[in-house]
Amino acid sequence: MKEYHDDGIIGAPRSEVWALITSHLDDAVIHSIHPEVLEQKTESRSPPEYVVHRIIDVRGRRMPSRWKLTLRPPDFYRWEVIDGEGPWQVGTFVESNFSDVPGGTRIVTRGELFISVLPFFLPQGVMIRRILGQIEAQDEARLTAKARS
């Protein structure tokens, strides 16, 4: 597993960030936020924990996995892969803590990740940062689109 750390500010109030996070629980909406999530089916809802089954598109290959999502608004969000074929290895997790700052929301993130389908010659750390950066960009695009509507 590779350790991951990030500390940044997003230019949206925490209430909007949490509306986005909560929308990730909607099986009908997740694909419009993250197109690589082809399908999602919620298996259990027992707040603050939710278990979802996802089919992820990995370079044209459909990969099933189960994720545990933990939401403790307005301060904490965590996702963890608890079963599946990939692309993330079982046990991979990311957790974020949120706080209000002038002009937006500070998000401090840490995790331990491993991409199970990555060829051995590609560096895990670089690819993890690239993928999480793409996911963050998709989330920010959704926030921007919501702000315009």
mmCIF file of N, CA and C in Angstrom:
data_model
loop_
_atom_site.group_PDB
_atom_site.id
_atom_site.type_symbol
_atom_site.label_atom_id
_atom_site.label_comp_id
_atom_site.label_asym_id
_atom_site.label_seq_id
_atom_site.Cartn_x
_atom_site.Cartn_y
_atom_site.Cartn_z
ATOM 1 N N MET A 1 0.847 -1.183 0.000
ATOM 2 C CA MET A 1 0.000 0.000 0.000
ATOM 3 C C MET A 1 0.889 1.241 0.000
ATOM 4 N N LYS A 2 0.427 2.240 -0.706
ATOM 5 C CA LYS A 2 1.119 3.522 -0.754
ATOM 6 C C LYS A 2 0.346 4.522 0.091
ATOM 7 N N GLU A 3 1.063 5.279 0.908
ATOM 8 C CA GLU A 3 0.414 6.323 1.686
ATOM 9 C C GLU A 3 0.149 7.519 0.794
ATOM 10 N N TYR A 4 -0.963 8.181 1.073
ATOM 11 C CA TYR A 4 -1.379 9.351 0.307
ATOM 12 C C TYR A 4 -1.778 10.441 1.292
ATOM 13 N N HIS A 5 -1.333 11.668 1.002
ATOM 14 C CA HIS A 5 -1.692 12.828 1.817
ATOM 15 C C HIS A 5 -1.979 14.004 0.891
ATOM 16 N N ASP A 6 -2.980 14.782 1.255
ATOM 17 C CA ASP A 6 -3.293 15.999 0.511
ATOM 18 C C ASP A 6 -3.942 16.980 1.473
ATOM 19 N N ASP A 7 -3.708 18.239 1.244
ATOM 20 C CA ASP A 7 -4.263 19.297 2.080
ATOM 21 C C ASP A 7 -4.540 20.475 1.156
ATOM 22 N N GLY A 8 -5.826 20.759 0.941
ATOM 23 C CA GLY A 8 -6.151 21.823 0.007
ATOM 24 C C GLY A 8 -7.448 22.524 0.347
ATOM 25 N N ILE A 9 -7.719 23.558 -0.406
ATOM 26 C CA ILE A 9 -8.936 24.346 -0.215
ATOM 27 C C ILE A 9 -9.739 24.302 -1.498
ATOM 28 N N ILE A 10 -11.019 24.047 -1.352
ATOM 29 C CA ILE A 10 -11.938 24.084 -2.483
ATOM 30 C C ILE A 10 -12.818 25.319 -2.304
ATOM 31 N N GLY A 11 -13.048 26.029 -3.370
ATOM 32 C CA GLY A 11 -13.773 27.298 -3.304
ATOM 33 C C GLY A 11 -15.277 27.141 -3.238
ATOM 34 N N ALA A 12 -15.745 26.357 -2.299
ATOM 35 C CA ALA A 12 -17.186 26.159 -2.093
ATOM 36 C C ALA A 12 -17.426 25.992 -0.596
ATOM 37 N N PRO A 13 -18.574 26.467 -0.117
ATOM 38 C CA PRO A 13 -18.869 26.281 1.308
ATOM 39 C C PRO A 13 -19.047 24.805 1.635
ATOM 40 N N ARG A 14 -18.814 24.486 2.889
ATOM 41 C CA ARG A 14 -18.884 23.091 3.332
ATOM 42 C C ARG A 14 -20.248 22.477 3.056
ATOM 43 N N SER A 15 -21.318 23.249 3.136
ATOM 44 C CA SER A 15 -22.652 22.705 2.870
ATOM 45 C C SER A 15 -22.763 22.184 1.433
ATOM 46 N N GLU A 16 -22.146 22.896 0.480
ATOM 47 C CA GLU A 16 -22.172 22.450 -0.913
ATOM 48 C C GLU A 16 -21.285 21.225 -1.119
ATOM 49 N N VAL A 17 -20.149 21.210 -0.443
ATOM 50 C CA VAL A 17 -19.259 20.045 -0.526
ATOM 51 C C VAL A 17 -19.977 18.812 0.008
ATOM 52 N N TRP A 18 -20.700 18.969 1.115
ATOM 53 C CA TRP A 18 -21.422 17.835 1.693
ATOM 54 C C TRP A 18 -22.608 17.412 0.834
ATOM 55 N N ALA A 19 -23.238 18.333 0.163
ATOM 56 C CA ALA A 19 -24.304 17.950 -0.777
ATOM 57 C C ALA A 19 -23.719 17.074 -1.884
ATOM 58 N N LEU A 20 -22.530 17.425 -2.354
ATOM 59 C CA LEU A 20 -21.858 16.615 -3.364
ATOM 60 C C LEU A 20 -21.515 15.230 -2.810
ATOM 61 N N ILE A 21 -20.927 15.177 -1.638
ATOM 62 C CA ILE A 21 -20.558 13.887 -1.047
ATOM 63 C C ILE A 21 -21.793 13.010 -0.882
ATOM 64 N N THR A 22 -22.860 13.576 -0.373
ATOM 65 C CA THR A 22 -24.099 12.819 -0.177
ATOM 66 C C THR A 22 -24.649 12.306 -1.505
ATOM 67 N N SER A 23 -24.471 13.068 -2.575
ATOM 68 C CA SER A 23 -24.980 12.621 -3.875
ATOM 69 C C SER A 23 -24.254 11.371 -4.374
ATOM 70 N N HIS A 24 -23.071 11.084 -3.841
ATOM 71 C CA HIS A 24 -22.357 9.858 -4.199
ATOM 72 C C HIS A 24 -23.102 8.607 -3.709
ATOM 73 N N LEU A 25 -24.032 8.783 -2.785
ATOM 74 C CA LEU A 25 -24.829 7.658 -2.279
ATOM 75 C C LEU A 25 -26.013 7.336 -3.182
ATOM 76 N N ASP A 26 -26.318 8.218 -4.109
ATOM 77 C CA ASP A 26 -27.468 8.034 -4.992
ATOM 78 C C ASP A 26 -27.053 7.155 -6.173
ATOM 79 N N ASP A 27 -27.585 5.927 -6.206
ATOM 80 C CA ASP A 27 -27.222 4.965 -7.244
ATOM 81 C C ASP A 27 -27.483 5.488 -8.651
ATOM 82 N N ALA A 28 -28.471 6.353 -8.802
ATOM 83 C CA ALA A 28 -28.829 6.878 -10.125
ATOM 84 C C ALA A 28 -27.982 8.082 -10.534
ATOM 85 N N VAL A 29 -27.240 8.668 -9.602
ATOM 86 C CA VAL A 29 -26.503 9.909 -9.864
ATOM 87 C C VAL A 29 -24.997 9.696 -9.985
ATOM 88 N N ILE A 30 -24.451 8.696 -9.313
ATOM 89 C CA ILE A 30 -22.995 8.544 -9.221
ATOM 90 C C ILE A 30 -22.319 8.511 -10.593
ATOM 91 N N HIS A 31 -22.928 7.873 -11.580
ATOM 92 C CA HIS A 31 -22.322 7.788 -12.913
ATOM 93 C C HIS A 31 -22.191 9.170 -13.565
ATOM 94 N N SER A 32 -23.112 10.081 -13.269
ATOM 95 C CA SER A 32 -23.017 11.416 -13.852
ATOM 96 C C SER A 32 -21.895 12.241 -13.206
ATOM 97 N N ILE A 33 -21.460 11.856 -12.014
ATOM 98 C CA ILE A 33 -20.340 12.531 -11.348
ATOM 99 C C ILE A 33 -19.023 11.884 -11.770
ATOM 100 N N HIS A 34 -18.992 10.559 -11.695
ATOM 101 C CA HIS A 34 -17.796 9.784 -12.021
ATOM 102 C C HIS A 34 -18.155 8.767 -13.106
ATOM 103 N N PRO A 35 -17.956 9.108 -14.373
ATOM 104 C CA PRO A 35 -18.379 8.247 -15.485
ATOM 105 C C PRO A 35 -17.781 6.840 -15.466
ATOM 106 N N GLU A 36 -16.640 6.669 -14.811
ATOM 107 C CA GLU A 36 -16.048 5.322 -14.744
ATOM 108 C C GLU A 36 -16.817 4.390 -13.807
ATOM 109 N N VAL A 37 -17.690 4.939 -12.962
ATOM 110 C CA VAL A 37 -18.579 4.103 -12.149
ATOM 111 C C VAL A 37 -19.787 3.792 -13.036
ATOM 112 N N LEU A 38 -19.745 2.620 -13.651
ATOM 113 C CA LEU A 38 -20.788 2.247 -14.608
ATOM 114 C C LEU A 38 -22.108 1.934 -13.921
ATOM 115 N N GLU A 39 -22.022 1.281 -12.758
ATOM 116 C CA GLU A 39 -23.215 0.910 -11.994
ATOM 117 C C GLU A 39 -22.904 1.008 -10.510
ATOM 118 N N GLN A 40 -23.932 1.304 -9.748
ATOM 119 C CA GLN A 40 -23.834 1.259 -8.287
ATOM 120 C C GLN A 40 -25.150 0.768 -7.731
ATOM 121 N N LYS A 41 -25.060 -0.136 -6.779
ATOM 122 C CA LYS A 41 -26.245 -0.621 -6.074
ATOM 123 C C LYS A 41 -25.952 -0.575 -4.583
ATOM 124 N N THR A 42 -26.787 0.151 -3.854
ATOM 125 C CA THR A 42 -26.602 0.232 -2.410
ATOM 126 C C THR A 42 -27.061 -1.069 -1.779
ATOM 127 N N GLU A 43 -26.164 -1.685 -1.001
ATOM 128 C CA GLU A 43 -26.464 -2.953 -0.333
ATOM 129 C C GLU A 43 -26.983 -2.744 1.080
ATOM 130 N N SER A 44 -26.462 -1.720 1.764
ATOM 131 C CA SER A 44 -26.954 -1.459 3.115
ATOM 132 C C SER A 44 -26.794 0.015 3.463
ATOM 133 N N ARG A 45 -27.761 0.485 4.229
ATOM 134 C CA ARG A 45 -27.742 1.856 4.741
ATOM 135 C C ARG A 45 -27.925 1.765 6.249
ATOM 136 N N SER A 46 -26.862 2.037 6.958
ATOM 137 C CA SER A 46 -26.902 2.039 8.406
ATOM 138 C C SER A 46 -26.036 3.206 8.877
ATOM 139 N N PRO A 47 -26.589 4.440 8.711
ATOM 140 C CA PRO A 47 -25.776 5.624 9.000
ATOM 141 C C PRO A 47 -25.027 5.501 10.320
ATOM 142 N N PRO A 48 -23.769 5.887 10.296
ATOM 143 C CA PRO A 48 -23.071 6.657 9.271
ATOM 144 C C PRO A 48 -22.436 5.803 8.170
ATOM 145 N N GLU A 49 -22.682 4.472 8.152
ATOM 146 C CA GLU A 49 -22.016 3.620 7.163
ATOM 147 C C GLU A 49 -22.989 3.123 6.107
ATOM 148 N N TYR A 50 -22.479 3.075 4.892
ATOM 149 C CA TYR A 50 -23.227 2.597 3.743
ATOM 150 C C TYR A 50 -22.320 1.629 2.988
ATOM 151 N N VAL A 51 -22.887 0.555 2.467
ATOM 152 C CA VAL A 51 -22.120 -0.378 1.643
ATOM 153 C C VAL A 51 -22.735 -0.366 0.254
ATOM 154 N N VAL A 52 -21.871 -0.148 -0.740
ATOM 155 C CA VAL A 52 -22.327 -0.112 -2.122
ATOM 156 C C VAL A 52 -21.532 -1.109 -2.951
ATOM 157 N N HIS A 53 -22.208 -1.673 -3.927
ATOM 158 C CA HIS A 53 -21.561 -2.527 -4.923
ATOM 159 C C HIS A 53 -21.412 -1.677 -6.175
ATOM 160 N N ARG A 54 -20.193 -1.615 -6.693
ATOM 161 C CA ARG A 54 -19.929 -0.801 -7.879
ATOM 162 C C ARG A 54 -19.307 -1.643 -8.982
ATOM 163 N N ILE A 55 -19.645 -1.276 -10.206
ATOM 164 C CA ILE A 55 -18.962 -1.801 -11.384
ATOM 165 C C ILE A 55 -18.165 -0.624 -11.944
ATOM 166 N N ILE A 56 -16.844 -0.779 -11.972
ATOM 167 C CA ILE A 56 -15.946 0.279 -12.412
ATOM 168 C C ILE A 56 -15.395 -0.080 -13.793
ATOM 169 N N ASP A 57 -15.373 0.891 -14.696
ATOM 170 C CA ASP A 57 -14.775 0.705 -16.014
ATOM 171 C C ASP A 57 -13.274 0.961 -15.901
ATOM 172 N N VAL A 58 -12.480 -0.075 -16.160
ATOM 173 C CA VAL A 58 -11.025 0.049 -16.143
ATOM 174 C C VAL A 58 -10.531 -0.298 -17.540
ATOM 175 N N ARG A 59 -10.289 0.742 -18.332
ATOM 176 C CA ARG A 59 -9.827 0.572 -19.712
ATOM 177 C C ARG A 59 -10.700 -0.425 -20.479
ATOM 178 N N GLY A 60 -12.014 -0.270 -20.369
ATOM 179 C CA GLY A 60 -12.952 -1.106 -21.096
ATOM 180 C C GLY A 60 -13.307 -2.417 -20.417
ATOM 181 N N ARG A 61 -12.726 -2.671 -19.274
ATOM 182 C CA ARG A 61 -13.012 -3.900 -18.514
ATOM 183 C C ARG A 61 -13.897 -3.555 -17.313
ATOM 184 N N ARG A 62 -14.997 -4.296 -17.150
ATOM 185 C CA ARG A 62 -15.932 -4.066 -16.047
ATOM 186 C C ARG A 62 -15.438 -4.812 -14.807
ATOM 187 N N MET A 63 -15.144 -4.067 -13.743
ATOM 188 C CA MET A 63 -14.595 -4.670 -12.528
ATOM 189 C C MET A 63 -15.520 -4.411 -11.343
ATOM 190 N N PRO A 64 -16.062 -5.476 -10.745
ATOM 191 C CA PRO A 64 -16.943 -5.310 -9.588
ATOM 192 C C PRO A 64 -16.155 -5.142 -8.286
ATOM 193 N N SER A 65 -16.712 -4.350 -7.394
ATOM 194 C CA SER A 65 -16.120 -4.175 -6.064
ATOM 195 C C SER A 65 -17.194 -3.692 -5.092
ATOM 196 N N ARG A 66 -16.923 -3.891 -3.807
ATOM 197 C CA ARG A 66 -17.809 -3.401 -2.741
ATOM 198 C C ARG A 66 -17.035 -2.367 -1.937
ATOM 199 N N TRP A 67 -17.740 -1.284 -1.604
ATOM 200 C CA TRP A 67 -17.141 -0.167 -0.902
ATOM 201 C C TRP A 67 -17.946 0.139 0.356
ATOM 202 N N LYS A 68 -17.254 0.461 1.429
ATOM 203 C CA LYS A 68 -17.916 0.971 2.627
ATOM 204 C C LYS A 68 -17.651 2.476 2.669
ATOM 205 N N LEU A 69 -18.740 3.243 2.693
ATOM 206 C CA LEU A 69 -18.666 4.696 2.760
ATOM 207 C C LEU A 69 -19.113 5.126 4.150
ATOM 208 N N THR A 70 -18.309 5.939 4.807
ATOM 209 C CA THR A 70 -18.638 6.429 6.145
ATOM 210 C C THR A 70 -18.751 7.943 6.071
ATOM 211 N N LEU A 71 -19.924 8.453 6.416
ATOM 212 C CA LEU A 71 -20.186 9.891 6.374
ATOM 213 C C LEU A 71 -20.534 10.383 7.767
ATOM 214 N N ARG A 72 -19.769 11.344 8.253
ATOM 215 C CA ARG A 72 -20.078 12.011 9.517
ATOM 216 C C ARG A 72 -20.061 13.512 9.259
ATOM 217 N N PRO A 73 -21.138 14.009 8.598
ATOM 218 C CA PRO A 73 -21.184 15.434 8.279
ATOM 219 C C PRO A 73 -21.176 16.281 9.542
ATOM 220 N N PRO A 74 -20.580 17.423 9.498
ATOM 221 C CA PRO A 74 -19.931 18.046 8.345
ATOM 222 C C PRO A 74 -18.413 17.894 8.337
ATOM 223 N N ASP A 75 -17.888 16.951 9.147
ATOM 224 C CA ASP A 75 -16.441 16.922 9.368
ATOM 225 C C ASP A 75 -15.662 15.793 8.705
ATOM 226 N N PHE A 76 -16.282 14.644 8.420
ATOM 227 C CA PHE A 76 -15.491 13.458 8.071
ATOM 228 C C PHE A 76 -16.176 12.599 7.017
ATOM 229 N N TYR A 77 -15.370 12.124 6.055
ATOM 230 C CA TYR A 77 -15.830 11.202 5.021
ATOM 231 C C TYR A 77 -14.723 10.199 4.737
ATOM 232 N N ARG A 78 -15.111 8.939 4.597
ATOM 233 C CA ARG A 78 -14.134 7.876 4.311
ATOM 234 C C ARG A 78 -14.740 6.883 3.334
ATOM 235 N N TRP A 79 -13.934 6.421 2.384
ATOM 236 C CA TRP A 79 -14.339 5.291 1.566
ATOM 237 C C TRP A 79 -13.258 4.228 1.671
ATOM 238 N N GLU A 80 -13.721 2.975 1.677
ATOM 239 C CA GLU A 80 -12.813 1.839 1.789
ATOM 240 C C GLU A 80 -13.316 0.717 0.894
ATOM 241 N N VAL A 81 -12.411 0.097 0.161
ATOM 242 C CA VAL A 81 -12.759 -1.046 -0.670
ATOM 243 C C VAL A 81 -12.725 -2.289 0.216
ATOM 244 N N ILE A 82 -13.865 -2.976 0.321
ATOM 245 C CA ILE A 82 -13.950 -4.125 1.224
ATOM 246 C C ILE A 82 -13.995 -5.466 0.498
ATOM 247 N N ASP A 83 -14.165 -5.445 -0.823
ATOM 248 C CA ASP A 83 -14.175 -6.687 -1.593
ATOM 249 C C ASP A 83 -14.120 -6.318 -3.066
ATOM 250 N N GLY A 84 -13.621 -7.197 -3.886
ATOM 251 C CA GLY A 84 -13.705 -6.949 -5.313
ATOM 252 C C GLY A 84 -12.500 -7.367 -6.114
ATOM 253 N N GLU A 85 -12.653 -7.172 -7.411
ATOM 254 C CA GLU A 85 -11.630 -7.558 -8.383
ATOM 255 C C GLU A 85 -10.711 -6.403 -8.745
ATOM 256 N N GLY A 86 -11.029 -5.202 -8.348
ATOM 257 C CA GLY A 86 -10.204 -4.059 -8.701
ATOM 258 C C GLY A 86 -11.075 -2.898 -9.132
ATOM 259 N N PRO A 87 -10.515 -1.815 -9.526
ATOM 260 C CA PRO A 87 -9.095 -1.599 -9.730
ATOM 261 C C PRO A 87 -8.301 -1.381 -8.446
ATOM 262 N N TRP A 88 -8.994 -1.044 -7.362
ATOM 263 C CA TRP A 88 -8.309 -0.825 -6.089
ATOM 264 C C TRP A 88 -8.227 -2.137 -5.322
ATOM 265 N N GLN A 89 -7.101 -2.358 -4.676
ATOM 266 C CA GLN A 89 -6.924 -3.544 -3.838
ATOM 267 C C GLN A 89 -7.820 -3.451 -2.615
ATOM 268 N N VAL A 90 -8.348 -4.594 -2.176
ATOM 269 C CA VAL A 90 -9.140 -4.633 -0.951
ATOM 270 C C VAL A 90 -8.290 -4.066 0.188
ATOM 271 N N GLY A 91 -8.899 -3.225 1.006
ATOM 272 C CA GLY A 91 -8.201 -2.555 2.102
ATOM 273 C C GLY A 91 -7.797 -1.133 1.771
ATOM 274 N N THR A 92 -7.811 -0.787 0.487
ATOM 275 C CA THR A 92 -7.532 0.591 0.084
ATOM 276 C C THR A 92 -8.568 1.518 0.718
ATOM 277 N N PHE A 93 -8.109 2.648 1.245
ATOM 278 C CA PHE A 93 -9.046 3.619 1.819
ATOM 279 C C PHE A 93 -8.531 5.028 1.632
ATOM 280 N N VAL A 94 -9.473 5.960 1.677
ATOM 281 C CA VAL A 94 -9.184 7.390 1.687
ATOM 282 C C VAL A 94 -10.142 8.022 2.688
ATOM 283 N N GLU A 95 -9.607 8.875 3.564
ATOM 284 C CA GLU A 95 -10.473 9.597 4.503
ATOM 285 C C GLU A 95 -10.129 11.070 4.470
ATOM 286 N N SER A 96 -11.177 11.885 4.578
ATOM 287 C CA SER A 96 -11.028 13.328 4.492
ATOM 288 C C SER A 96 -11.691 14.000 5.681
ATOM 289 N N ASN A 97 -11.039 15.045 6.166
ATOM 290 C CA ASN A 97 -11.579 15.896 7.222
ATOM 291 C C ASN A 97 -11.797 17.283 6.635
ATOM 292 N N PHE A 98 -12.911 17.910 7.015
ATOM 293 C CA PHE A 98 -13.347 19.174 6.436
ATOM 294 C C PHE A 98 -13.437 20.251 7.500
ATOM 295 N N SER A 99 -13.057 21.472 7.120
ATOM 296 C CA SER A 99 -13.221 22.622 8.007
ATOM 297 C C SER A 99 -13.469 23.860 7.157
ATOM 298 N N ASP A 100 -14.163 24.824 7.753
ATOM 299 C CA ASP A 100 -14.452 26.078 7.074
ATOM 300 C C ASP A 100 -13.217 26.972 7.101
ATOM 301 N N VAL A 101 -12.947 27.604 5.955
ATOM 302 C CA VAL A 101 -11.885 28.600 5.854
ATOM 303 C C VAL A 101 -12.432 29.748 5.015
ATOM 304 N N PRO A 102 -11.835 30.925 5.108
ATOM 305 C CA PRO A 102 -12.294 32.029 4.259
ATOM 306 C C PRO A 102 -12.237 31.618 2.781
ATOM 307 N N GLY A 103 -13.339 31.780 2.096
ATOM 308 C CA GLY A 103 -13.383 31.476 0.675
ATOM 309 C C GLY A 103 -13.693 30.040 0.318
ATOM 310 N N GLY A 104 -13.962 29.196 1.311
ATOM 311 C CA GLY A 104 -14.281 27.827 0.946
ATOM 312 C C GLY A 104 -14.162 26.826 2.073
ATOM 313 N N THR A 105 -13.718 25.634 1.695
ATOM 314 C CA THR A 105 -13.626 24.506 2.616
ATOM 315 C C THR A 105 -12.235 23.893 2.519
ATOM 316 N N ARG A 106 -11.592 23.720 3.659
ATOM 317 C CA ARG A 106 -10.304 23.029 3.691
ATOM 318 C C ARG A 106 -10.577 21.541 3.798
ATOM 319 N N ILE A 107 -9.858 20.764 2.972
ATOM 320 C CA ILE A 107 -10.001 19.315 2.982
ATOM 321 C C ILE A 107 -8.616 18.714 3.199
ATOM 322 N N VAL A 108 -8.473 18.015 4.312
ATOM 323 C CA VAL A 108 -7.227 17.320 4.630
ATOM 324 C C VAL A 108 -7.506 15.831 4.436
ATOM 325 N N THR A 109 -6.754 15.229 3.527
ATOM 326 C CA THR A 109 -7.015 13.856 3.121
ATOM 327 C C THR A 109 -5.793 12.992 3.352
ATOM 328 N N ARG A 110 -6.054 11.768 3.787
ATOM 329 C CA ARG A 110 -4.994 10.770 3.887
ATOM 330 C C ARG A 110 -5.577 9.428 3.477
ATOM 331 N N GLY A 111 -4.718 8.550 3.078
ATOM 332 C CA GLY A 111 -5.194 7.232 2.695
ATOM 333 C C GLY A 111 -4.047 6.269 2.506
ATOM 334 N N GLU A 112 -4.421 5.026 2.301
ATOM 335 C CA GLU A 112 -3.478 3.974 1.937
ATOM 336 C C GLU A 112 -4.107 3.272 0.754
ATOM 337 N N LEU A 113 -3.407 3.297 -0.377
ATOM 338 C CA LEU A 113 -3.985 2.817 -1.618
ATOM 339 C C LEU A 113 -3.029 1.901 -2.366
ATOM 340 N N PHE A 114 -3.626 1.020 -3.162
ATOM 341 C CA PHE A 114 -2.857 0.173 -4.060
ATOM 342 C C PHE A 114 -3.749 -0.170 -5.237
ATOM 343 N N ILE A 115 -3.234 0.059 -6.445
ATOM 344 C CA ILE A 115 -3.974 -0.244 -7.659
ATOM 345 C C ILE A 115 -3.626 -1.672 -8.058
ATOM 346 N N SER A 116 -4.601 -2.568 -7.965
ATOM 347 C CA SER A 116 -4.336 -3.989 -8.185
ATOM 348 C C SER A 116 -4.149 -4.354 -9.652
ATOM 349 N N VAL A 117 -4.632 -3.524 -10.560
ATOM 350 C CA VAL A 117 -4.566 -3.850 -11.990
ATOM 351 C C VAL A 117 -3.462 -3.074 -12.710
ATOM 352 N N LEU A 118 -2.590 -2.415 -11.976
ATOM 353 C CA LEU A 118 -1.535 -1.609 -12.573
ATOM 354 C C LEU A 118 -0.356 -2.498 -12.980
ATOM 355 N N PRO A 119 0.115 -2.389 -14.221
ATOM 356 C CA PRO A 119 1.303 -3.153 -14.617
ATOM 357 C C PRO A 119 2.483 -2.824 -13.703
ATOM 358 N N PHE A 120 3.323 -3.811 -13.447
ATOM 359 C CA PHE A 120 4.417 -3.672 -12.483
ATOM 360 C C PHE A 120 5.384 -2.539 -12.821
ATOM 361 N N PHE A 121 5.504 -2.183 -14.096
ATOM 362 C CA PHE A 121 6.487 -1.183 -14.488
ATOM 363 C C PHE A 121 5.986 0.253 -14.331
ATOM 364 N N LEU A 122 4.705 0.435 -13.995
ATOM 365 C CA LEU A 122 4.190 1.779 -13.747
ATOM 366 C C LEU A 122 4.233 2.056 -12.251
ATOM 367 N N PRO A 123 4.679 3.252 -11.846
ATOM 368 C CA PRO A 123 4.817 3.555 -10.414
ATOM 369 C C PRO A 123 3.459 3.802 -9.737
ATOM 370 N N GLN A 124 3.210 3.059 -8.661
ATOM 371 C CA GLN A 124 1.961 3.177 -7.915
ATOM 372 C C GLN A 124 1.692 4.611 -7.473
ATOM 373 N N GLY A 125 2.673 5.240 -6.830
ATOM 374 C CA GLY A 125 2.457 6.580 -6.271
ATOM 375 C C GLY A 125 2.034 7.604 -7.311
ATOM 376 N N VAL A 126 2.703 7.607 -8.451
ATOM 377 C CA VAL A 126 2.388 8.554 -9.522
ATOM 378 C C VAL A 126 0.980 8.298 -10.054
ATOM 379 N N MET A 127 0.652 7.042 -10.283
ATOM 380 C CA MET A 127 -0.660 6.707 -10.834
ATOM 381 C C MET A 127 -1.784 6.992 -9.826
ATOM 382 N N ILE A 128 -1.540 6.724 -8.558
ATOM 383 C CA ILE A 128 -2.541 7.012 -7.523
ATOM 384 C C ILE A 128 -2.840 8.511 -7.504
ATOM 385 N N ARG A 129 -1.801 9.342 -7.509
ATOM 386 C CA ARG A 129 -2.010 10.795 -7.516
ATOM 387 C C ARG A 129 -2.763 11.232 -8.760
ATOM 388 N N ARG A 130 -2.429 10.659 -9.907
ATOM 389 C CA ARG A 130 -3.100 11.012 -11.161
ATOM 390 C C ARG A 130 -4.584 10.638 -11.091
ATOM 391 N N ILE A 131 -4.891 9.437 -10.635
ATOM 392 C CA ILE A 131 -6.287 8.979 -10.577
ATOM 393 C C ILE A 131 -7.081 9.801 -9.571
ATOM 394 N N LEU A 132 -6.521 10.008 -8.379
ATOM 395 C CA LEU A 132 -7.239 10.807 -7.384
ATOM 396 C C LEU A 132 -7.398 12.253 -7.857
ATOM 397 N N GLY A 133 -6.440 12.764 -8.610
ATOM 398 C CA GLY A 133 -6.573 14.095 -9.196
ATOM 399 C C GLY A 133 -7.719 14.159 -10.192
ATOM 400 N N GLN A 134 -7.893 13.107 -10.993
ATOM 401 C CA GLN A 134 -9.007 13.052 -11.939
ATOM 402 C C GLN A 134 -10.345 12.989 -11.203
ATOM 403 N N ILE A 135 -10.391 12.209 -10.139
ATOM 404 C CA ILE A 135 -11.621 12.095 -9.345
ATOM 405 C C ILE A 135 -11.956 13.456 -8.726
ATOM 406 N N GLU A 136 -10.948 14.122 -8.187
ATOM 407 C CA GLU A 136 -11.159 15.454 -7.601
ATOM 408 C C GLU A 136 -11.652 16.439 -8.658
ATOM 409 N N ALA A 137 -11.082 16.381 -9.854
ATOM 410 C CA ALA A 137 -11.506 17.275 -10.934
ATOM 411 C C ALA A 137 -12.970 17.015 -11.310
ATOM 412 N N GLN A 138 -13.391 15.763 -11.311
ATOM 413 C CA GLN A 138 -14.788 15.434 -11.598
ATOM 414 C C GLN A 138 -15.701 15.999 -10.516
ATOM 415 N N ASP A 139 -15.285 15.866 -9.256
ATOM 416 C CA ASP A 139 -16.082 16.427 -8.159
ATOM 417 C C ASP A 139 -16.176 17.945 -8.275
ATOM 418 N N GLU A 140 -15.062 18.598 -8.567
ATOM 419 C CA GLU A 140 -15.068 20.061 -8.695
ATOM 420 C C GLU A 140 -15.924 20.498 -9.874
ATOM 421 N N ALA A 141 -15.896 19.751 -10.956
ATOM 422 C CA ALA A 141 -16.740 20.083 -12.117
ATOM 423 C C ALA A 141 -18.213 19.985 -11.731
ATOM 424 N N ARG A 142 -18.561 19.005 -10.940
ATOM 425 C CA ARG A 142 -19.946 18.852 -10.485
ATOM 426 C C ARG A 142 -20.343 20.031 -9.598
ATOM 427 N N LEU A 143 -19.449 20.436 -8.690
ATOM 428 C CA LEU A 143 -19.738 21.593 -7.836
ATOM 429 C C LEU A 143 -19.930 22.856 -8.680
ATOM 430 N N THR A 144 -19.076 23.045 -9.669
ATOM 431 C CA THR A 144 -19.166 24.218 -10.535
ATOM 432 C C THR A 144 -20.476 24.209 -11.317
ATOM 433 N N ALA A 145 -20.855 23.050 -11.842
ATOM 434 C CA ALA A 145 -22.107 22.935 -12.601
ATOM 435 C C ALA A 145 -23.310 23.221 -11.712
ATOM 436 N N LYS A 146 -23.281 22.735 -10.474
ATOM 437 C CA LYS A 146 -24.381 22.994 -9.531
ATOM 438 C C LYS A 146 -24.465 24.473 -9.192
ATOM 439 N N ALA A 147 -23.310 25.120 -9.050
ATOM 440 C CA ALA A 147 -23.289 26.552 -8.700
ATOM 441 C C ALA A 147 -23.886 27.390 -9.823
ATOM 442 N N ARG A 148 -23.713 26.953 -11.076
ATOM 443 C CA ARG A 148 -24.243 27.693 -12.227
ATOM 444 C C ARG A 148 -25.740 27.500 -12.394
ATOM 445 N N SER A 149 -26.257 26.383 -11.923
ATOM 446 C CA SER A 149 -27.693 26.094 -12.149
ATOM 447 C C SER A 149 -28.589 26.715 -11.106
#
